[in-house]
PDB file of C-alpha atoms in Angstrom:
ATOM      1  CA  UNK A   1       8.482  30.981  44.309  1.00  0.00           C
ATOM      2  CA  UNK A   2       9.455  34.653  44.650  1.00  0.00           C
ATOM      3  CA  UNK A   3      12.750  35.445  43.189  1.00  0.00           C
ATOM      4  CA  UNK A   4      15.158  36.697  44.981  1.00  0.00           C
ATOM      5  CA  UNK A   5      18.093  38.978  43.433  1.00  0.00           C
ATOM      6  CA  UNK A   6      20.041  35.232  43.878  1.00  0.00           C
ATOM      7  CA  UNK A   7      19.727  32.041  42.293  1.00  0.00           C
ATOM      8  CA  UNK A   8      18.387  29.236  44.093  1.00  0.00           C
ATOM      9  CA  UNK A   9      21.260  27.072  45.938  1.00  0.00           C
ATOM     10  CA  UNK A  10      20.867  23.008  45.483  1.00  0.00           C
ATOM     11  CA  UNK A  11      22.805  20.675  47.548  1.00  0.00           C
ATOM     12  CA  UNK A  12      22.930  17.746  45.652  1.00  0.00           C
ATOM     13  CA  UNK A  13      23.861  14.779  48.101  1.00  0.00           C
ATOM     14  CA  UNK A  14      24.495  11.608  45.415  1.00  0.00           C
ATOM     15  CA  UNK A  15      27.608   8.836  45.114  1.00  0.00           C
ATOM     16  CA  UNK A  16      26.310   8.124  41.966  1.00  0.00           C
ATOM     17  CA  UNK A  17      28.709  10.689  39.580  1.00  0.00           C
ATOM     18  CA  UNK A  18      26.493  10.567  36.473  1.00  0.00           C
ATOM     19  CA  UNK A  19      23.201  10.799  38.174  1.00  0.00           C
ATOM     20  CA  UNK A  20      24.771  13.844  40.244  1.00  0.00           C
ATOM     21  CA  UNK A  21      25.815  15.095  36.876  1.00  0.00           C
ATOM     22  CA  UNK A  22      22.263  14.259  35.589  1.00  0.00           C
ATOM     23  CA  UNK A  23      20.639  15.894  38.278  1.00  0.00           C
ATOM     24  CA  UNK A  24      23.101  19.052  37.975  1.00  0.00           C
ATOM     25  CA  UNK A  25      21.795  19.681  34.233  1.00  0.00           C
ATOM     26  CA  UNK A  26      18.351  19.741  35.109  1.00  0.00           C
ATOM     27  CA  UNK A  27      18.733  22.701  37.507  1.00  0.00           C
ATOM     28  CA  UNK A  28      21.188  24.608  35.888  1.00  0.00           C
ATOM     29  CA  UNK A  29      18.972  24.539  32.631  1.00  0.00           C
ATOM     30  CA  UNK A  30      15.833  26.374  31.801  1.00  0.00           C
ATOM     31  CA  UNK A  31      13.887  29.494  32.352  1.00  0.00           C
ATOM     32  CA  UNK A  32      14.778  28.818  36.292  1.00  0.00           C
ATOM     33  CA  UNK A  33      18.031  28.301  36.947  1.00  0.00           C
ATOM     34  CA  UNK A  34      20.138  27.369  40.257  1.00  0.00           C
ATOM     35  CA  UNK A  35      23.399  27.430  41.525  1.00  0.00           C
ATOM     36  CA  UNK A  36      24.235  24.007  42.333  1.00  0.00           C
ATOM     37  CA  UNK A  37      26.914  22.014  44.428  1.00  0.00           C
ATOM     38  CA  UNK A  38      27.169  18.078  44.123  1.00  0.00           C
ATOM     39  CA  UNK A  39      29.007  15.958  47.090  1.00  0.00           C
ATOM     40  CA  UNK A  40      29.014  12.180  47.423  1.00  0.00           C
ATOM     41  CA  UNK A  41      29.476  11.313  51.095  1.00  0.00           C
ATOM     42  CA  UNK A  42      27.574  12.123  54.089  1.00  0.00           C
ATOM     43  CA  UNK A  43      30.774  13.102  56.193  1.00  0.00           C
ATOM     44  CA  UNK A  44      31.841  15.756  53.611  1.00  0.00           C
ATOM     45  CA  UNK A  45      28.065  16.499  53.624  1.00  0.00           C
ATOM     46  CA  UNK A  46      27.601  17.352  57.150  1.00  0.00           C
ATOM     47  CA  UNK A  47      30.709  19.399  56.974  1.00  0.00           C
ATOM     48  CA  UNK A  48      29.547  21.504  53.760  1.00  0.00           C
ATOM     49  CA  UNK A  49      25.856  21.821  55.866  1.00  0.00           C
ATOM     50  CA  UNK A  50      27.875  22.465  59.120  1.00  0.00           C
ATOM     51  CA  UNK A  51      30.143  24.841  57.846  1.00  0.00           C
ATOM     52  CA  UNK A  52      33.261  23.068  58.941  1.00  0.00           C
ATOM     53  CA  UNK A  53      37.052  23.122  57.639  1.00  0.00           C
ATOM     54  CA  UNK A  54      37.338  24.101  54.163  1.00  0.00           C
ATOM     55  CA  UNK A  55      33.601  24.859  54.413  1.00  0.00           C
ATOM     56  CA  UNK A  56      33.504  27.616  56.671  1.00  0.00           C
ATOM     57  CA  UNK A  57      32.530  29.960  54.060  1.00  0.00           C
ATOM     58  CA  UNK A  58      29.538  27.807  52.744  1.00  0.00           C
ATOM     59  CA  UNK A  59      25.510  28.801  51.583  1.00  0.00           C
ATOM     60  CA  UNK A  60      23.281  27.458  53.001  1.00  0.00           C
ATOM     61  CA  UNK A  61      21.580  25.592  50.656  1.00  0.00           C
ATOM     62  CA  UNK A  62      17.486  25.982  50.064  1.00  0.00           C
ATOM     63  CA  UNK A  63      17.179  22.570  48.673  1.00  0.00           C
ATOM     64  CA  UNK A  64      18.487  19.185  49.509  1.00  0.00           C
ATOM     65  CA  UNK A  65      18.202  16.385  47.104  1.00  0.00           C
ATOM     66  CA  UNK A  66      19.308  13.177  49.228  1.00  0.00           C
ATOM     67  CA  UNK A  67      20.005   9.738  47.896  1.00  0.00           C
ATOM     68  CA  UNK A  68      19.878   7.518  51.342  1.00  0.00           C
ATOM     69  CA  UNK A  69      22.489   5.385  49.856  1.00  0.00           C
ATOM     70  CA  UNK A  70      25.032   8.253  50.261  1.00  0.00           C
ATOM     71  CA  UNK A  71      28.774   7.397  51.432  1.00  0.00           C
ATOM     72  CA  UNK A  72      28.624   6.794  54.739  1.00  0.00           C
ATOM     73  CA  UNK A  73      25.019   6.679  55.701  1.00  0.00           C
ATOM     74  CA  UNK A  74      22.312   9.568  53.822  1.00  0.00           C
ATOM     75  CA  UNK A  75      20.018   8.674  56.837  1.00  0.00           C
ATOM     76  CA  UNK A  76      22.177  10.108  59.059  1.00  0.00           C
ATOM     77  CA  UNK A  77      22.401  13.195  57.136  1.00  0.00           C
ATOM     78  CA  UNK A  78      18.975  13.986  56.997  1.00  0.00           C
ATOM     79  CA  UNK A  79      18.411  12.675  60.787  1.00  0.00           C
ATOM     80  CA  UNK A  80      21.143  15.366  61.767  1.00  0.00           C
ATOM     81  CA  UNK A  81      19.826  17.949  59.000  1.00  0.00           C
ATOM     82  CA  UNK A  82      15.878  17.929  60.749  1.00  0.00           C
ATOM     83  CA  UNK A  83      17.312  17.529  64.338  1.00  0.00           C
ATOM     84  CA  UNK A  84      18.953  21.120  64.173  1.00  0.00           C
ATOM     85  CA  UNK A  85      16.784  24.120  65.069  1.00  0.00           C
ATOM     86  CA  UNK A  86      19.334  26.178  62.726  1.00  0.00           C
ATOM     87  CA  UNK A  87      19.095  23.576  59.638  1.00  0.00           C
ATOM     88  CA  UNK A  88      15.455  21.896  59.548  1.00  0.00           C
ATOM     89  CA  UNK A  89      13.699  24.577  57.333  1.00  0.00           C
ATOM     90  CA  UNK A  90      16.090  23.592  54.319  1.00  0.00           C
ATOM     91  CA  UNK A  91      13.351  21.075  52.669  1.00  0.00           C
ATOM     92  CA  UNK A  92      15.377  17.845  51.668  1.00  0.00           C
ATOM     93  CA  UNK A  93      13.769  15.609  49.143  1.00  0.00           C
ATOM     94  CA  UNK A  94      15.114  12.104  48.717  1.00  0.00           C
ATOM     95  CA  UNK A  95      15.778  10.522  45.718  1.00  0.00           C
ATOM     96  CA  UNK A  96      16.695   7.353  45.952  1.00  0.00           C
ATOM     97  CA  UNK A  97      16.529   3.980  44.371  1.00  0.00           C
ATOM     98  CA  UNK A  98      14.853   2.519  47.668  1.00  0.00           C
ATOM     99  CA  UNK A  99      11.117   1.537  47.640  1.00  0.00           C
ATOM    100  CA  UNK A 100      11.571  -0.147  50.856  1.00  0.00           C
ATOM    101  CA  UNK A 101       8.502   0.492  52.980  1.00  0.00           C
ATOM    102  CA  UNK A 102      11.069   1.033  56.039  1.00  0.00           C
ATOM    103  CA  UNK A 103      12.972   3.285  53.970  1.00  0.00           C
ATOM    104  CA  UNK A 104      10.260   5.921  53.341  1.00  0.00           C
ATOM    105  CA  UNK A 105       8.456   5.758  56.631  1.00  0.00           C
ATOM    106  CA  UNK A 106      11.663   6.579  58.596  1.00  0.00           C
ATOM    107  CA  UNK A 107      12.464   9.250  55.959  1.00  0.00           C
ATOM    108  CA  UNK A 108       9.119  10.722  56.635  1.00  0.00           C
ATOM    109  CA  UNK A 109       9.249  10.028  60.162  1.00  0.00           C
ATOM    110  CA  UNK A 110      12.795  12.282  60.382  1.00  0.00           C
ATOM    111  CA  UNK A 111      10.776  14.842  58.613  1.00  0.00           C
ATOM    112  CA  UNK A 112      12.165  14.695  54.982  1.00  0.00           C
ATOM    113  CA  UNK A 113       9.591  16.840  53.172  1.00  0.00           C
ATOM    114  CA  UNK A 114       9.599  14.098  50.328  1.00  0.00           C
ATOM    115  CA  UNK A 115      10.406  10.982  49.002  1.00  0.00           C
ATOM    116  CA  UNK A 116      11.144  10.169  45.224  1.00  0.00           C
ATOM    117  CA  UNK A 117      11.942   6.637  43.654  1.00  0.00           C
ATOM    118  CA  UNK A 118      14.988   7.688  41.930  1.00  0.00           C
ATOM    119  CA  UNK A 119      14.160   5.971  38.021  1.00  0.00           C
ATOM    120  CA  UNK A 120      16.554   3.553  36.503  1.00  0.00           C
ATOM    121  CA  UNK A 121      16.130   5.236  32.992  1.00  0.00           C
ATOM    122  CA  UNK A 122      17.941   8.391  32.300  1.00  0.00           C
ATOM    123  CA  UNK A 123      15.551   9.755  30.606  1.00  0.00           C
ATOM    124  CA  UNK A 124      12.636   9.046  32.987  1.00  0.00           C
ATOM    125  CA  UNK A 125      15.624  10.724  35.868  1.00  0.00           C
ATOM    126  CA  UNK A 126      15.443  13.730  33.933  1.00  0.00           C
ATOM    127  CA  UNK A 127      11.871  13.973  33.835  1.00  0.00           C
ATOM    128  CA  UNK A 128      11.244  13.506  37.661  1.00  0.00           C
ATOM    129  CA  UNK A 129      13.990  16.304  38.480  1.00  0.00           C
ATOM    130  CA  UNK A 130      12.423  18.464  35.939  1.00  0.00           C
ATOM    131  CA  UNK A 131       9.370  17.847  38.120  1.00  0.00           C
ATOM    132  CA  UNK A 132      10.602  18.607  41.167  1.00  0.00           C
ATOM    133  CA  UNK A 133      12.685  21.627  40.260  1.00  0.00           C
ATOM    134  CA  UNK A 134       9.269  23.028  38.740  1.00  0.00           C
ATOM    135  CA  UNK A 135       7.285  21.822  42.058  1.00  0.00           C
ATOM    136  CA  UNK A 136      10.656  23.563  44.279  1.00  0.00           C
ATOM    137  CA  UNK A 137      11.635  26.515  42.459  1.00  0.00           C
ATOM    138  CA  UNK A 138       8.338  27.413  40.569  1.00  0.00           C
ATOM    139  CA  UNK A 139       5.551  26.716  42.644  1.00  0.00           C
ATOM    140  CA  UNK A 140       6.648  26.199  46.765  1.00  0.00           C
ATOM    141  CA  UNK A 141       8.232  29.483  48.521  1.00  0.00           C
ATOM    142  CA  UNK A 142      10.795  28.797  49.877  1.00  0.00           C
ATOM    143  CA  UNK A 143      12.548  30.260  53.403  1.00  0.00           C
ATOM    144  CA  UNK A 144      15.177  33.277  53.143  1.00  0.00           C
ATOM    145  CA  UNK A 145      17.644  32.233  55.763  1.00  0.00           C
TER     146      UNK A 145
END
């Protein structure tokens, strides 16, 4: 990725506090390192992505991590995330628990750019962020807004 004069921006959308926390370390550590904002419902979600009441003032964020088991309903965050002209170039990943063969070809059918079996193991979490935050931030360029 070409750096900017900024740090990435990762929305992390997880109920799950010590994944979210989990999932936080990982991109705030390293070589490459990202500001980062976890929230753990989808309407709070929308209104961070949105921009609306205390959010007004929001970044856009240039990478979505998505659990579909968010508060509320993740699908309908990324259905409203890839049906908005302004919103759809933000590349949302899930990673979720799900290997339901209904779950991933909807996801991919709304136009989620990927879909990750969120680990049981801590350890093997931390692995498969690590991997995508070297796939996201190191190796994909990613859209200025």
């Amino acid at each position: 990725m070409e750096q900017s004069s900024s740090q990435p921006f990762i929305l992390i959308l997880e109920e799950n506090p010590e994944q979210a926390v989990l999932i936080q370390n990982v991109f705030r550590e390293g070589a490459v390192t990202s500001r980062v904002k976890a929230i753990a419902e989808s309407t709070e979600a929308l209104n961070f992505i949105h921009r609306r009441g205390e959010y007004t003032q929001a970044q856009r964020p240039d990478l979505i991590l998505l659990n579909l088991r968010l508060k509320g309903c993740g699908r309908k965050v990324l259905e409203e995330l890839k049906s908005n002209a302004d919103l759809r170039r933000i590349p949302v990943i899930i990673l979720t628990d799900s290997d339901d063969e209904e779950d991933i070809f909807r996801s991919y059918l709304l136009q989620g750019n990927s879909y990750v079996i969120n680990p049981r193991n801590g350890d093997q979490l931390h692995q498969v962020v690590q991997r995508i935050k070297e796939f996201w931030l190191g190796i994909v360029t990613l859209p200025l807004e």
